[in-house]
Coordinates of N, CA, C and O in Angstrom, one line a residue:
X3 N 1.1 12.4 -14.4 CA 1.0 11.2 -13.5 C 1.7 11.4 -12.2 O 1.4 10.8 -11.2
X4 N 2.9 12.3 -12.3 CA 3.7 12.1 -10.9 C 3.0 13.1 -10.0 O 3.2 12.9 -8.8
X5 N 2.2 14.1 -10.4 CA 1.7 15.1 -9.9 C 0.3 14.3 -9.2 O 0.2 14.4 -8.0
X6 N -0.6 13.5 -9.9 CA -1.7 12.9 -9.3 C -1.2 11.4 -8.1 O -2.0 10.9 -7.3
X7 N 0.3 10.9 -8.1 CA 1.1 10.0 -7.6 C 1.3 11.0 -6.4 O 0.8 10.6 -5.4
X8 N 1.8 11.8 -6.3 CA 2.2 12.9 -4.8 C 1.3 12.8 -4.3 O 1.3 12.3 -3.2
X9 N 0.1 13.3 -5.0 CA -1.3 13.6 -3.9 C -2.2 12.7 -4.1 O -3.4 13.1 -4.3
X10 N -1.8 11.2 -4.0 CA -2.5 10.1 -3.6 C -1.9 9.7 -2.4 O -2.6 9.3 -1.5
X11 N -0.5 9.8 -2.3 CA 0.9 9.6 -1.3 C 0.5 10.6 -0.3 O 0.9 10.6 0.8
X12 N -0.2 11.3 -0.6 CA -0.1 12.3 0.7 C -1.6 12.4 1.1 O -1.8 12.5 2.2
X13 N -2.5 12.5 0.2 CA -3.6 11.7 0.7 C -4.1 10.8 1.7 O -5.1 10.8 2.4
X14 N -3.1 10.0 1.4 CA -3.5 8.6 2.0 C -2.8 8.8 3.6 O -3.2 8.4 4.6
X15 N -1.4 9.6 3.2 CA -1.4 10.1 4.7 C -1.9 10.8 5.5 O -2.4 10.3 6.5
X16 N -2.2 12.2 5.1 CA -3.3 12.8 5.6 C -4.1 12.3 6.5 O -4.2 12.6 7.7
X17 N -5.2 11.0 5.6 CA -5.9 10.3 6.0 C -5.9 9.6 7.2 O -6.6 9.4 8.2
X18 N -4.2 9.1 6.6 CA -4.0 7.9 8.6 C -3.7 8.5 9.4 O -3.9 7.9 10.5
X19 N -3.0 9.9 9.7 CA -2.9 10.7 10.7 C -4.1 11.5 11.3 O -4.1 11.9 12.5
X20 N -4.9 11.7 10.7 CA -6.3 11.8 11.1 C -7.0 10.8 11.9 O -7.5 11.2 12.9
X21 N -7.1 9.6 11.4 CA -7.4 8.3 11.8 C -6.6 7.8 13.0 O -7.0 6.9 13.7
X22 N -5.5 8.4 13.2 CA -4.6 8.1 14.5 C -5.3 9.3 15.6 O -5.7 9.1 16.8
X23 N -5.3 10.5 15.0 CA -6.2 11.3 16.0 C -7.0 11.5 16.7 O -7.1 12.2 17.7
X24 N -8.1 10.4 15.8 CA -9.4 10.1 15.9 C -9.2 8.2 17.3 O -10.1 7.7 17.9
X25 N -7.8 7.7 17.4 CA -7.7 6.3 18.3 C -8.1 6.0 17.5 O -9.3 5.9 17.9
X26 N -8.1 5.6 15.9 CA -7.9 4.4 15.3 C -6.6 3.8 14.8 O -5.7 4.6 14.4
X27 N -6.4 2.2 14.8 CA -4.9 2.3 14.5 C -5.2 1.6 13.6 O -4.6 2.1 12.7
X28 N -5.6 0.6 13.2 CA -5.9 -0.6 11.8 C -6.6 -0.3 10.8 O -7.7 -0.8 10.7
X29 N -6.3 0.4 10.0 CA -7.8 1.4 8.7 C -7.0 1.2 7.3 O -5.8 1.4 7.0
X30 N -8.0 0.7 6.8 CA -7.5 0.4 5.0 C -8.0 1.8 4.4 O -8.0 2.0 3.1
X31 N -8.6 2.7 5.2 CA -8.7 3.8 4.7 C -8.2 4.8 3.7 O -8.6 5.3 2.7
X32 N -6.8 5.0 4.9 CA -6.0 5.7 3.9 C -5.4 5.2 2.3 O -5.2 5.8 1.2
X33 N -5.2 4.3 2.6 CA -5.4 3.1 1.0 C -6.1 3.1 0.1 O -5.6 3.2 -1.1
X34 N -7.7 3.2 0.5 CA -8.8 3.3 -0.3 C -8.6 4.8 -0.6 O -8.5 5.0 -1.8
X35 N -8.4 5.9 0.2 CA -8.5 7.2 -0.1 C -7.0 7.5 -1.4 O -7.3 8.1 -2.4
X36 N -6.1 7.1 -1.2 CA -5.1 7.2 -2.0 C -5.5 6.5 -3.6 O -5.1 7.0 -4.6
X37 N -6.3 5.1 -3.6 CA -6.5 4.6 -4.9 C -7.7 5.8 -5.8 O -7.5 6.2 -6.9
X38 N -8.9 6.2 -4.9 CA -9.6 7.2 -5.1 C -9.0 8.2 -6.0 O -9.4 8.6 -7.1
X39 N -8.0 8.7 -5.2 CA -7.1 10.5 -5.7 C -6.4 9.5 -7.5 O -6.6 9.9 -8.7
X40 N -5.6 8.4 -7.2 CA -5.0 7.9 -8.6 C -4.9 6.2 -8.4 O -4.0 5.5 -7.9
X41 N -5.9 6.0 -9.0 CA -6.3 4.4 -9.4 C -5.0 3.6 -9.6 O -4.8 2.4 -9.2
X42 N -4.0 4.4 -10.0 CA -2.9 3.3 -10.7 C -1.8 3.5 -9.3 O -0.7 3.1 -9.5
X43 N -2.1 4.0 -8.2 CA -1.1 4.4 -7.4 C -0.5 3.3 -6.9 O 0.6 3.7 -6.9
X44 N -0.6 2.0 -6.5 CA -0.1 0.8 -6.3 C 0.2 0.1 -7.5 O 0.4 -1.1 -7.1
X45 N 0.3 0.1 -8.7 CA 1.1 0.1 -9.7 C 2.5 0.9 -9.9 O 3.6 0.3 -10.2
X46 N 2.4 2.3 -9.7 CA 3.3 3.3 -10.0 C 3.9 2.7 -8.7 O 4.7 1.8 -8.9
X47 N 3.8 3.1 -7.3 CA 4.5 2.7 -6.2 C 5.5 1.2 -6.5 O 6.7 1.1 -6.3
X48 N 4.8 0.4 -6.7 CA 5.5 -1.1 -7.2 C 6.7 -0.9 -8.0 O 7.7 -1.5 -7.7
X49 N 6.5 0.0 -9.1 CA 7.3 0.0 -10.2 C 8.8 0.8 -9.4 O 10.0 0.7 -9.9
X50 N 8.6 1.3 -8.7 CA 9.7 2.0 -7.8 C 10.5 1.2 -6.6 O 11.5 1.6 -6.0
X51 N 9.9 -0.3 -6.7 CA 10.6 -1.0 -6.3 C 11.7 -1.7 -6.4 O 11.4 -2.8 -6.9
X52 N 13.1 -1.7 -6.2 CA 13.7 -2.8 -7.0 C 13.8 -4.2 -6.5 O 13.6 -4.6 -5.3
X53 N 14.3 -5.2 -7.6 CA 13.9 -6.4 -7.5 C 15.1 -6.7 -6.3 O 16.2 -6.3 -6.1
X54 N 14.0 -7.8 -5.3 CA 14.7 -8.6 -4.3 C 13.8 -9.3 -3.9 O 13.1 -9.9 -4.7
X55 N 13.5 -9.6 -2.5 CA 12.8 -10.5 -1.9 C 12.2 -9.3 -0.8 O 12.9 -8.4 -0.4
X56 N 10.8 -9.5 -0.5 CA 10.2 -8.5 0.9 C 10.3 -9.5 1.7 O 10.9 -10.5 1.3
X57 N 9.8 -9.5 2.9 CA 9.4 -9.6 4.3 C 8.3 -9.0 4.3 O 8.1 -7.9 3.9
X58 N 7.5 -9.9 4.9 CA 6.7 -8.7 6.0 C 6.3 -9.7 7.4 O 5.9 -10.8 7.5
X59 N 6.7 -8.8 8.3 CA 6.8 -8.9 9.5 C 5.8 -7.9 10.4 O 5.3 -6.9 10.0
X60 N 5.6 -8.5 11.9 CA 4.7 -7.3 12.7 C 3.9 -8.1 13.3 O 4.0 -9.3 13.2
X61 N 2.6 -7.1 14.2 CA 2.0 -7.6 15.3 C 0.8 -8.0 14.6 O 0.2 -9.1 14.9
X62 N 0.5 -6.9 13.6 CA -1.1 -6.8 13.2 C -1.4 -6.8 11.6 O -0.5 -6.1 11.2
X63 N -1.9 -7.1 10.8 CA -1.9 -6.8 9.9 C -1.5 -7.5 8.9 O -1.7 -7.2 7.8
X64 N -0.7 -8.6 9.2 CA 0.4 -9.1 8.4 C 0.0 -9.7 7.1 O 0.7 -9.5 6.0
X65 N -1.2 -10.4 7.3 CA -1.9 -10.8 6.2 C -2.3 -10.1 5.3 O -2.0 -10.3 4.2
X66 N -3.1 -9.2 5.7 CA -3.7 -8.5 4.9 C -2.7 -7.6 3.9 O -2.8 -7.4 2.7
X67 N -1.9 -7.0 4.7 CA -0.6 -6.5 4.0 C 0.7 -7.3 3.0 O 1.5 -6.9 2.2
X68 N 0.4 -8.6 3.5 CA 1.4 -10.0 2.7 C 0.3 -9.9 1.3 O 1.0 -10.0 0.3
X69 N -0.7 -9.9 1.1 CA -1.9 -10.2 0.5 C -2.0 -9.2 -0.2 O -2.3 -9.5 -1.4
X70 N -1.9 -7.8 0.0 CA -1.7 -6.2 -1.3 C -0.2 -6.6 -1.5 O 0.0 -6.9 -2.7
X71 N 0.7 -6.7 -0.7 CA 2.3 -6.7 -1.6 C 2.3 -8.1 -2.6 O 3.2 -8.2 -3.4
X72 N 1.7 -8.8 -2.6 CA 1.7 -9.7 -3.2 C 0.8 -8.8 -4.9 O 1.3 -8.4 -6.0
X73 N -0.5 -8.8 -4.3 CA -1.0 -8.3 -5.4 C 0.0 -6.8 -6.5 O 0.2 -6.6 -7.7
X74 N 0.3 -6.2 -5.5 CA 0.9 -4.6 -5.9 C 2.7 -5.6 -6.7 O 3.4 -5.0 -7.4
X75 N 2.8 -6.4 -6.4 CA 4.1 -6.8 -7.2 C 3.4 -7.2 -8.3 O 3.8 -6.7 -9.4
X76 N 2.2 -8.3 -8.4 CA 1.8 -9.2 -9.6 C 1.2 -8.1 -10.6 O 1.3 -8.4 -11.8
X77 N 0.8 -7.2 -10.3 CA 0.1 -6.4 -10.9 C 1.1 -5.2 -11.6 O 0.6 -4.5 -12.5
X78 N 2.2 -5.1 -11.2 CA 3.6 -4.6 -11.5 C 4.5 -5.5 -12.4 O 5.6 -5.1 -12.7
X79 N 3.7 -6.9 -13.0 CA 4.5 -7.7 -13.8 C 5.7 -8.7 -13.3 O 6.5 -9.3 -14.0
X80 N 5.6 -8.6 -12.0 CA 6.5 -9.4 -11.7 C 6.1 -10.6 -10.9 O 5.0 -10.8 -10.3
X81 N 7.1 -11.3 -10.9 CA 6.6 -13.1 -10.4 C 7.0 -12.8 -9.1 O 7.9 -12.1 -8.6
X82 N 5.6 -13.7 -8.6 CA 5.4 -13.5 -7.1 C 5.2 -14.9 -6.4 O 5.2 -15.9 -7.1
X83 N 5.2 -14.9 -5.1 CA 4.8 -15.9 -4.2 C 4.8 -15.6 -3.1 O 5.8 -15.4 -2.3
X84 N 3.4 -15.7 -2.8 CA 3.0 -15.1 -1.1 C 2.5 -16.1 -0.6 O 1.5 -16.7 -0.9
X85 N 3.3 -16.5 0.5 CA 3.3 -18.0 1.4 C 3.1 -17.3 2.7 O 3.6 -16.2 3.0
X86 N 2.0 -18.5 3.6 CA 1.6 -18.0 4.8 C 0.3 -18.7 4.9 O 0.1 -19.6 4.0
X87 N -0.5 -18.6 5.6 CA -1.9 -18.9 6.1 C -2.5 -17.8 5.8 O -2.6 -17.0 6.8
X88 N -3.0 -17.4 4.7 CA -4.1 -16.3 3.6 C -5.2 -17.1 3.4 O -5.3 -18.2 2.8
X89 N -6.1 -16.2 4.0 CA -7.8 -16.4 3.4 C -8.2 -17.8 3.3 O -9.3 -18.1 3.0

């Protein structure tokens, strides 16, 4: 599992550094390409978190990103609440 966990993590970079190459800057790509390589990768990543409170802050994105950390915590077993103007 930690061997298919590396090379979803680096997949997914790969991906966005390509995607920066190419003048894209906003792509759920690399995301999708990383769940592709190991389905459970936002599971396993979650679990490496320890417990506190996030933030998320920024220009772009915020939603959509408040909206996976929410899911990638819930889905890691832990109690969540993602407050904001979502969907």
């Amino acid at each position: 599992m930690r061997i298919r966990l590396l090379a979803a993590v680096l997949a997914g970079k790969i991906v966005h550094y390509l995607c920066r190459l190419c003048g894209r800057r906003g792509s759920s790509l690399p995301g999708m390409v990383a769940l592709r390589v190991f389905p459970g990768v936002l599971a396993a990543l979650a679990g490496q978190v320890r417990s506190g409170t996030v933030l998320v802050t920024g220009t772009n994105g915020k939603t959509t990103t408040t909206a996976l950390v929410g899911e990638i915590f819930q889905k890691a077993g832990w109690r969540t609440l993602v407050a904001g103007i979502i969907g």
